[in-house]
Coordinates of C-alpha atoms in Angstrom, one line a residue:
M264 CA 22.3 -6.4 -31.2
Y265 CA 19.9 -6.8 -28.2
P266 CA 18.4 -3.3 -27.5
I267 CA 19.0 -3.2 -23.8
E268 CA 19.3 0.6 -23.4
K269 CA 16.1 1.1 -25.4
I270 CA 14.3 -1.5 -23.3
R271 CA 15.4 -0.1 -20.0
A272 CA 14.2 3.4 -21.1
D273 CA 10.7 2.0 -21.3
F274 CA 10.7 1.1 -17.6
P275 CA 11.1 4.4 -15.6
I276 CA 11.2 2.6 -12.3
L277 CA 14.6 1.1 -13.2
S278 CA 16.2 4.6 -13.0
R279 CA 15.1 5.3 -9.5
Q280 CA 17.3 5.0 -6.4
V281 CA 16.9 3.0 -3.2
Y282 CA 18.7 4.1 -0.1
G283 CA 20.6 6.5 -2.3
R284 CA 21.8 3.7 -4.6
P285 CA 20.8 2.8 -8.1
L286 CA 18.0 0.2 -8.0
V287 CA 19.1 -3.3 -9.1
Y288 CA 15.8 -5.2 -9.5
L289 CA 16.3 -8.9 -9.4
D290 CA 12.9 -10.1 -8.1
N291 CA 11.3 -10.7 -11.5
A292 CA 10.0 -14.2 -10.7
A293 CA 7.7 -12.6 -8.1
T294 CA 6.6 -9.8 -10.4
T295 CA 8.0 -7.8 -13.3
Q296 CA 8.1 -4.0 -13.8
K297 CA 5.7 -2.5 -16.3
P298 CA 6.7 -0.6 -19.5
L299 CA 5.2 2.8 -20.2
C300 CA 3.2 1.5 -23.1
V301 CA 1.2 -0.8 -20.7
L302 CA 0.6 2.1 -18.3
D303 CA -0.4 4.4 -21.1
A304 CA -2.8 1.9 -22.7
M305 CA -4.6 1.4 -19.4
R306 CA -4.8 5.1 -18.6
E307 CA -6.1 5.8 -22.0
E308 CA -8.9 3.3 -21.6
Y309 CA -9.9 4.6 -18.2
L310 CA -9.9 8.2 -19.6
N311 CA -11.7 7.6 -22.8
V312 CA -13.3 4.1 -23.1
N313 CA -14.4 3.2 -19.6
A314 CA -17.7 1.2 -19.6
N315 CA -18.8 -2.3 -18.7
V316 CA -18.3 -4.9 -21.3
H317 CA -20.8 -7.3 -23.0
R318 CA -23.8 -5.5 -21.5
G319 CA -24.4 -2.2 -23.1
V320 CA -25.6 -1.1 -26.6
H321 CA -24.1 2.3 -26.1
Y322 CA -20.9 3.4 -27.9
L323 CA -18.5 3.2 -24.9
S324 CA -19.6 -0.2 -23.9
Q325 CA -19.2 -1.5 -27.5
Q326 CA -15.7 0.0 -27.7
A327 CA -14.7 -1.4 -24.4
T328 CA -16.0 -4.8 -25.4
D329 CA -14.1 -4.7 -28.6
L330 CA -10.8 -4.0 -26.7
H331 CA -11.6 -6.8 -24.3
E332 CA -12.2 -9.4 -26.9
A333 CA -9.3 -8.2 -29.0
A334 CA -7.2 -8.9 -25.9
R335 CA -8.5 -12.4 -25.9
E336 CA -7.6 -12.9 -29.5
R337 CA -4.1 -11.5 -28.8
V338 CA -3.6 -14.1 -26.0
R339 CA -4.9 -16.8 -28.3
Q340 CA -2.2 -15.8 -30.9
F341 CA 0.5 -15.6 -28.2
I342 CA 0.1 -19.2 -27.0
H343 CA -1.2 -20.4 -30.4
A344 CA -4.5 -21.8 -29.2
R345 CA -7.0 -23.0 -31.8
K346 CA -9.9 -20.8 -30.7
T347 CA -10.6 -17.7 -28.6
E348 CA -13.3 -19.9 -26.8
E349 CA -10.3 -21.7 -25.2
I350 CA -9.0 -18.5 -23.5
V351 CA -10.6 -17.8 -20.1
F352 CA -9.6 -14.7 -18.3
T353 CA -8.9 -15.1 -14.5
R354 CA -7.2 -13.1 -11.8
G355 CA -3.9 -15.0 -12.3
T356 CA -2.3 -18.5 -12.3
T357 CA -3.6 -19.2 -8.8
E358 CA -7.3 -18.6 -9.7
A359 CA -6.8 -20.5 -13.0
I360 CA -5.5 -23.6 -11.2
N361 CA -8.3 -23.3 -8.5
L362 CA -10.8 -23.2 -11.3
V363 CA -9.6 -26.4 -12.8
A364 CA -9.2 -28.1 -9.4
S365 CA -12.8 -27.2 -8.4
S366 CA -14.5 -27.9 -11.7
F367 CA -12.4 -31.0 -12.7
C368 CA -12.7 -32.7 -9.3
A369 CA -16.4 -31.9 -9.2
S370 CA -17.2 -33.6 -12.5
Q371 CA -14.3 -36.0 -13.3
M372 CA -13.0 -37.4 -9.9
A373 CA -14.3 -39.4 -7.0
A374 CA -12.9 -40.3 -3.6
G375 CA -9.7 -42.3 -4.0
D376 CA -8.9 -40.8 -7.5
E377 CA -5.4 -39.3 -7.8
V378 CA -3.9 -36.1 -9.1
L379 CA -0.1 -36.1 -9.7
V380 CA 2.1 -33.1 -9.1
T381 CA 5.8 -32.7 -8.4
D382 CA 8.1 -31.9 -5.5
M383 CA 9.0 -28.5 -7.1
E384 CA 5.5 -27.0 -7.3
H385 CA 4.5 -23.6 -6.1
H386 CA 1.8 -23.6 -3.4
S387 CA -0.7 -22.5 -6.1
N388 CA -0.4 -26.0 -7.6
I389 CA -0.5 -27.8 -4.3
V390 CA -3.0 -26.2 -1.9
P391 CA -6.0 -26.2 -4.4
W392 CA -5.6 -30.0 -4.7
Q393 CA -5.2 -30.5 -1.0
L394 CA -8.5 -28.6 -0.5
Q395 CA -10.2 -31.0 -2.9
A396 CA -8.6 -33.9 -1.0
Q397 CA -10.2 -32.6 2.2
Q398 CA -13.6 -32.0 0.5
R399 CA -13.9 -34.9 -1.9
G400 CA -11.3 -37.5 -0.7
I401 CA -9.1 -37.4 -3.7
V402 CA -5.4 -38.3 -3.3
V403 CA -2.5 -35.9 -4.1
R404 CA 0.6 -37.7 -5.2
H405 CA 4.0 -36.0 -6.0
L406 CA 6.9 -36.9 -8.3
P407 CA 10.3 -36.7 -6.6
I408 CA 13.2 -34.7 -7.9
T409 CA 16.9 -35.4 -8.1
D410 CA 19.5 -33.5 -5.9
D411 CA 20.3 -31.2 -8.8
G412 CA 16.7 -30.2 -9.2
R413 CA 15.4 -32.3 -12.1
L414 CA 12.5 -34.7 -12.4
A415 CA 13.2 -38.3 -12.9
D416 CA 13.2 -39.8 -16.4
C417 CA 9.9 -40.6 -18.0
D418 CA 10.4 -44.3 -17.5
D419 CA 10.4 -43.6 -13.7
I420 CA 7.6 -41.1 -14.0
A421 CA 5.5 -43.8 -15.6
G422 CA 5.5 -45.7 -12.4
Y423 CA 3.6 -42.9 -10.7
L424 CA 0.8 -43.1 -13.1
T425 CA -1.8 -45.5 -11.8
E426 CA -5.2 -46.7 -12.9
K427 CA -6.5 -44.1 -10.4
T428 CA -4.6 -41.1 -11.9
R429 CA -7.1 -38.7 -13.3
L430 CA -4.9 -35.6 -13.9
V431 CA -1.2 -34.5 -14.0
S432 CA -0.6 -30.9 -12.9
I433 CA 3.0 -29.8 -13.4
T434 CA 5.0 -26.6 -13.5
H435 CA 6.7 -25.8 -16.7
V436 CA 9.6 -23.9 -15.0
S437 CA 10.3 -24.0 -11.3
N438 CA 10.2 -20.6 -9.6
V439 CA 12.9 -21.7 -7.2
L440 CA 15.2 -24.0 -9.2
G441 CA 14.7 -22.5 -12.6
T442 CA 14.5 -26.1 -14.0
I443 CA 12.7 -26.3 -17.3
N444 CA 10.7 -29.5 -17.1
P445 CA 10.2 -31.7 -20.2
V446 CA 6.4 -31.1 -20.2
G447 CA 6.0 -32.3 -23.8
D448 CA 7.4 -35.7 -22.9
I449 CA 5.3 -35.9 -19.8
I450 CA 2.2 -34.9 -21.7
R451 CA 2.8 -37.6 -24.3
L452 CA 3.3 -40.2 -21.5
A453 CA 0.1 -39.1 -19.7
H454 CA -1.9 -39.0 -22.9
S455 CA -0.8 -42.5 -23.8
R456 CA -2.8 -43.6 -20.7
G457 CA -5.7 -41.2 -21.3
I458 CA -4.7 -38.8 -18.6
P459 CA -5.1 -35.0 -19.2
V460 CA -2.4 -32.6 -18.1
L461 CA -2.4 -29.0 -16.7
V462 CA 0.7 -26.9 -17.1
D463 CA 1.6 -24.1 -14.7
A464 CA 3.3 -21.6 -17.1
A465 CA 3.5 -18.7 -14.7
Q466 CA 7.4 -18.8 -14.8
S467 CA 7.7 -19.8 -18.5
A468 CA 5.3 -17.5 -20.3
P469 CA 7.5 -14.4 -19.9
H470 CA 10.7 -16.2 -21.0
I471 CA 9.9 -19.1 -23.5
A472 CA 7.7 -19.2 -26.6
I473 CA 4.6 -21.4 -25.8
D474 CA 2.6 -23.3 -28.4
V475 CA -0.2 -25.1 -26.7
Q476 CA -1.2 -27.1 -29.8
Q477 CA 2.4 -28.3 -30.2
M478 CA 2.7 -29.0 -26.5
D479 CA -0.7 -30.6 -26.6
C480 CA -1.5 -29.7 -22.9
D481 CA -5.1 -29.9 -21.9
F482 CA -4.9 -26.9 -19.6
L483 CA -2.3 -24.1 -19.2
A484 CA -2.3 -21.2 -16.8
F485 CA -0.2 -18.0 -16.5
S486 CA -0.3 -14.5 -14.9
G487 CA -0.1 -11.0 -16.5
H488 CA 2.0 -9.4 -13.7
K489 CA 4.9 -11.8 -14.3
M490 CA 5.1 -10.8 -18.0
Y491 CA 5.2 -7.0 -17.8
G492 CA 1.4 -6.7 -17.6
P493 CA -0.9 -5.5 -14.8
T494 CA -1.6 -7.4 -11.6
G495 CA -4.9 -9.2 -11.1
I496 CA -5.2 -10.6 -14.6
G497 CA -4.3 -14.0 -15.8
V498 CA -5.3 -16.7 -18.3
L499 CA -6.5 -20.2 -18.3
Y500 CA -6.2 -22.0 -21.6
G501 CA -8.3 -25.2 -21.9
K502 CA -9.0 -27.4 -24.8
E503 CA -12.5 -26.8 -25.9
E504 CA -13.6 -30.4 -25.4
W505 CA -12.5 -30.2 -21.7
L506 CA -14.0 -26.8 -21.0
D507 CA -17.3 -28.0 -22.5
R508 CA -17.3 -30.9 -20.1
L509 CA -16.5 -29.0 -16.9
P510 CA -19.1 -27.2 -14.8
P511 CA -18.9 -23.5 -14.0
Y512 CA -16.5 -22.4 -11.3
Q513 CA -18.5 -19.5 -10.0
G514 CA -22.0 -18.1 -10.5
G515 CA -23.3 -14.7 -11.1
G516 CA -23.7 -12.2 -14.0
E517 CA -22.0 -12.6 -17.4
M518 CA -21.8 -16.4 -17.2
I519 CA -25.5 -17.1 -17.6
D520 CA -27.7 -17.8 -20.5
K521 CA -31.1 -17.7 -18.7
V522 CA -32.0 -17.6 -15.0
S523 CA -35.3 -18.5 -13.5
W524 CA -36.4 -19.7 -10.1
E525 CA -36.5 -23.2 -11.5
R526 CA -33.1 -23.4 -13.2
T527 CA -30.2 -21.6 -14.7
T528 CA -28.6 -22.3 -18.1
F529 CA -25.1 -21.1 -18.8
E530 CA -23.4 -19.0 -21.4
R531 CA -21.2 -20.5 -24.2
L532 CA -17.4 -20.7 -23.8
P533 CA -15.4 -19.0 -22.5
F534 CA -18.0 -16.8 -20.7
K535 CA -19.3 -19.8 -18.7
F536 CA -16.2 -19.4 -16.5
E537 CA -16.1 -15.6 -16.3
A538 CA -18.6 -14.7 -13.7
G539 CA -19.0 -11.0 -12.9
T540 CA -17.5 -7.9 -14.4
P541 CA -14.0 -8.8 -15.8
D542 CA -11.0 -6.5 -15.4
Y543 CA -11.4 -5.3 -18.9
V544 CA -8.8 -2.6 -18.5
A545 CA -6.3 -5.1 -17.3
T546 CA -7.0 -7.4 -20.3
H547 CA -6.1 -4.5 -22.5
G548 CA -3.0 -3.9 -20.5
L549 CA -2.1 -7.6 -20.8
A550 CA -2.5 -7.5 -24.6
T551 CA -0.3 -4.4 -24.7
A552 CA 2.4 -6.2 -22.7
I553 CA 2.2 -9.2 -25.1
D554 CA 2.6 -6.8 -28.0
Y555 CA 5.6 -5.3 -26.3
I556 CA 7.2 -8.7 -25.7
S557 CA 6.5 -9.7 -29.3
S558 CA 8.1 -6.5 -30.6
I559 CA 11.4 -7.6 -29.0
G560 CA 11.0 -11.3 -29.7
L561 CA 10.8 -14.1 -27.2
D562 CA 13.8 -15.8 -28.8
S563 CA 15.9 -12.7 -28.2
I564 CA 14.6 -12.3 -24.7
E565 CA 15.3 -15.9 -23.9
A566 CA 18.8 -15.7 -25.2
H567 CA 19.5 -12.6 -23.2
E568 CA 18.2 -14.1 -20.0
Q569 CA 20.0 -17.3 -20.5
Q570 CA 23.3 -15.4 -20.9
L571 CA 22.5 -13.5 -17.7
T572 CA 21.7 -16.7 -15.8
R573 CA 24.9 -18.5 -16.9
Y574 CA 27.0 -15.4 -16.2
C575 CA 25.5 -15.0 -12.7
M576 CA 26.2 -18.6 -11.8
E577 CA 29.8 -18.4 -13.1
Q578 CA 30.5 -15.3 -11.1
L579 CA 28.8 -16.5 -8.0
R580 CA 30.9 -19.7 -8.0
S581 CA 33.9 -17.6 -7.0
I582 CA 32.3 -16.8 -3.7
D583 CA 33.4 -19.0 -0.8
N584 CA 30.9 -21.5 0.7
I585 CA 28.1 -20.7 -1.8
R586 CA 25.5 -23.4 -2.5
F587 CA 23.3 -23.4 -5.5
F588 CA 19.8 -25.0 -5.5
G589 CA 18.8 -26.0 -9.0
E590 CA 21.6 -26.9 -11.4
A591 CA 19.7 -28.8 -14.1
E592 CA 21.1 -28.5 -17.6
R593 CA 17.9 -27.0 -18.8
K594 CA 17.5 -24.0 -16.6
D595 CA 16.0 -20.5 -17.0
A596 CA 16.3 -17.0 -15.5
V597 CA 16.4 -18.0 -11.8
V598 CA 19.4 -18.5 -9.5
S599 CA 18.7 -19.7 -5.9
F600 CA 21.6 -19.9 -3.4
L601 CA 22.9 -19.7 0.2
V602 CA 26.2 -18.5 1.4
G603 CA 27.8 -20.3 4.3
D604 CA 25.8 -20.0 7.5
I605 CA 24.4 -16.6 6.6
H606 CA 20.6 -16.7 7.0
H607 CA 18.8 -15.9 3.7
L608 CA 16.8 -13.2 5.4
D609 CA 19.9 -11.5 6.7
L610 CA 21.6 -11.7 3.3
G611 CA 18.6 -10.3 1.5
T612 CA 18.1 -7.5 4.0
L613 CA 21.7 -6.3 3.7
L614 CA 21.6 -6.5 -0.1
D615 CA 18.5 -4.4 0.0
R616 CA 20.5 -1.6 1.8
L617 CA 22.8 -1.7 -1.2
G618 CA 19.9 -1.1 -3.6
I619 CA 19.7 -4.8 -4.7
A620 CA 16.2 -6.3 -4.7
V621 CA 16.3 -10.1 -4.4
R622 CA 13.7 -12.5 -2.9
T623 CA 14.4 -14.5 0.3
G624 CA 12.4 -17.2 2.0
H625 CA 10.6 -20.4 0.9
H626 CA 9.2 -18.8 -2.3
C627 CA 5.8 -20.4 -1.8
A628 CA 7.4 -23.8 -2.2
Q629 CA 7.7 -25.2 1.3
P630 CA 7.5 -28.9 0.3
L631 CA 10.5 -28.2 -2.0
M632 CA 12.4 -26.6 0.9
D633 CA 11.7 -29.6 3.0
R634 CA 13.0 -31.8 0.2
L635 CA 16.2 -29.7 0.0
G636 CA 16.6 -29.7 3.8
I637 CA 16.6 -25.9 4.2
S638 CA 14.2 -23.2 5.4
G639 CA 14.7 -20.9 2.4
T640 CA 17.1 -19.4 -0.1
V641 CA 18.1 -16.1 -1.7
R642 CA 16.7 -15.9 -5.2
A643 CA 17.9 -13.7 -8.0
S644 CA 15.6 -13.8 -11.0
F645 CA 16.1 -12.0 -14.4
A646 CA 13.9 -10.2 -16.9
M647 CA 14.5 -8.8 -20.3
Y648 CA 15.7 -5.5 -18.9
N649 CA 18.4 -6.8 -16.6
T650 CA 22.1 -6.3 -17.4
M651 CA 25.5 -7.9 -16.8
E652 CA 26.4 -4.8 -14.7
E653 CA 23.5 -5.6 -12.4
V654 CA 24.8 -9.2 -12.0
D655 CA 28.2 -7.7 -11.1
A656 CA 26.5 -5.4 -8.5
L657 CA 24.9 -8.5 -7.0
V658 CA 28.1 -10.4 -6.8
A659 CA 29.9 -7.4 -5.3
G660 CA 27.1 -7.0 -2.8
I661 CA 27.3 -10.6 -1.7
R662 CA 31.0 -10.4 -1.2
R663 CA 30.6 -7.2 0.9
V664 CA 27.9 -8.8 3.0
S665 CA 29.9 -12.0 3.4
Q666 CA 32.8 -10.1 4.9
M667 CA 30.5 -8.9 7.6
F668 CA 29.9 -12.4 8.9

């Protein structure tokens, strides 16, 4: 039996009211709520272990360093990386992709070389490459999607891989469509042509078990705040051979071996990419969040969220003039829709007055909105603590709002 009541008790914010109504929080693709164990772990470290890491010989510094590096090992286990040297702490998925874009393009690409993304990418996996296009003259190409929100078959994708393709950068799960992309197949196809692959796992890491060795991706990025951890912390996984080849992303303390006026040599992996004081309390919070997820089990979480997603779409289909965006067979934890001519902002605002938190707008995916021919959608996204009753509240809320138009 899935322990939903026990889980919800670990998230005090879920018991609060909004406008005098029970909060129904369905904006989890933007950020998840945090369990007490994460908040307690971070508070405990600030109260009793706070000291800068990797620098001090004193007791607190050594203790803080141990917690920080234990978090790195916990992340390694979570995604099944080979070595902790392959785990780089960043501020989130966005910084992780910017790191790869900057360092990879600086060392591995020249003007005219291509990076391949898709029509369903978040801006975080579009804009960094466009900046490199402006600075270095690389070319950003994009894979089209079908009307139901899927990528084309691999045979069609193969036609987009040219002799100038140097990297494929692709989302694992679309934050708008919920589509689960066949990243394993795409990686095998790209590798058959000697092309490395970066996977944006921001929307998959909280929902689906990830094994980077089995997946065989060259880089993978995800954020702590979308998986019940603190904001401002994230992870870049990179195969050791790739991280060794790439130059540092930023310069400063922590990432150096020796500095003189003549030259600077850099630290070993992963510290070469971790300039400055890390958010060592947040890494401990992230590790605690991973422990919490693991205690419930990602398989159980995924099954629960899949049930919620299917139920939500079934119930919403009974609403007149509803349109779904993203109906791929392999879909996860996200339902995006519009109802008749009701503007997404109006629908979201009125649902908010009923205590129902959904996301409205383009969801940082404007090229995808252009492809769909709309300005935005309403998006309900689920987490381990959501319930069928909350789905019912959403459906009832939409019916009530629809009657007003």
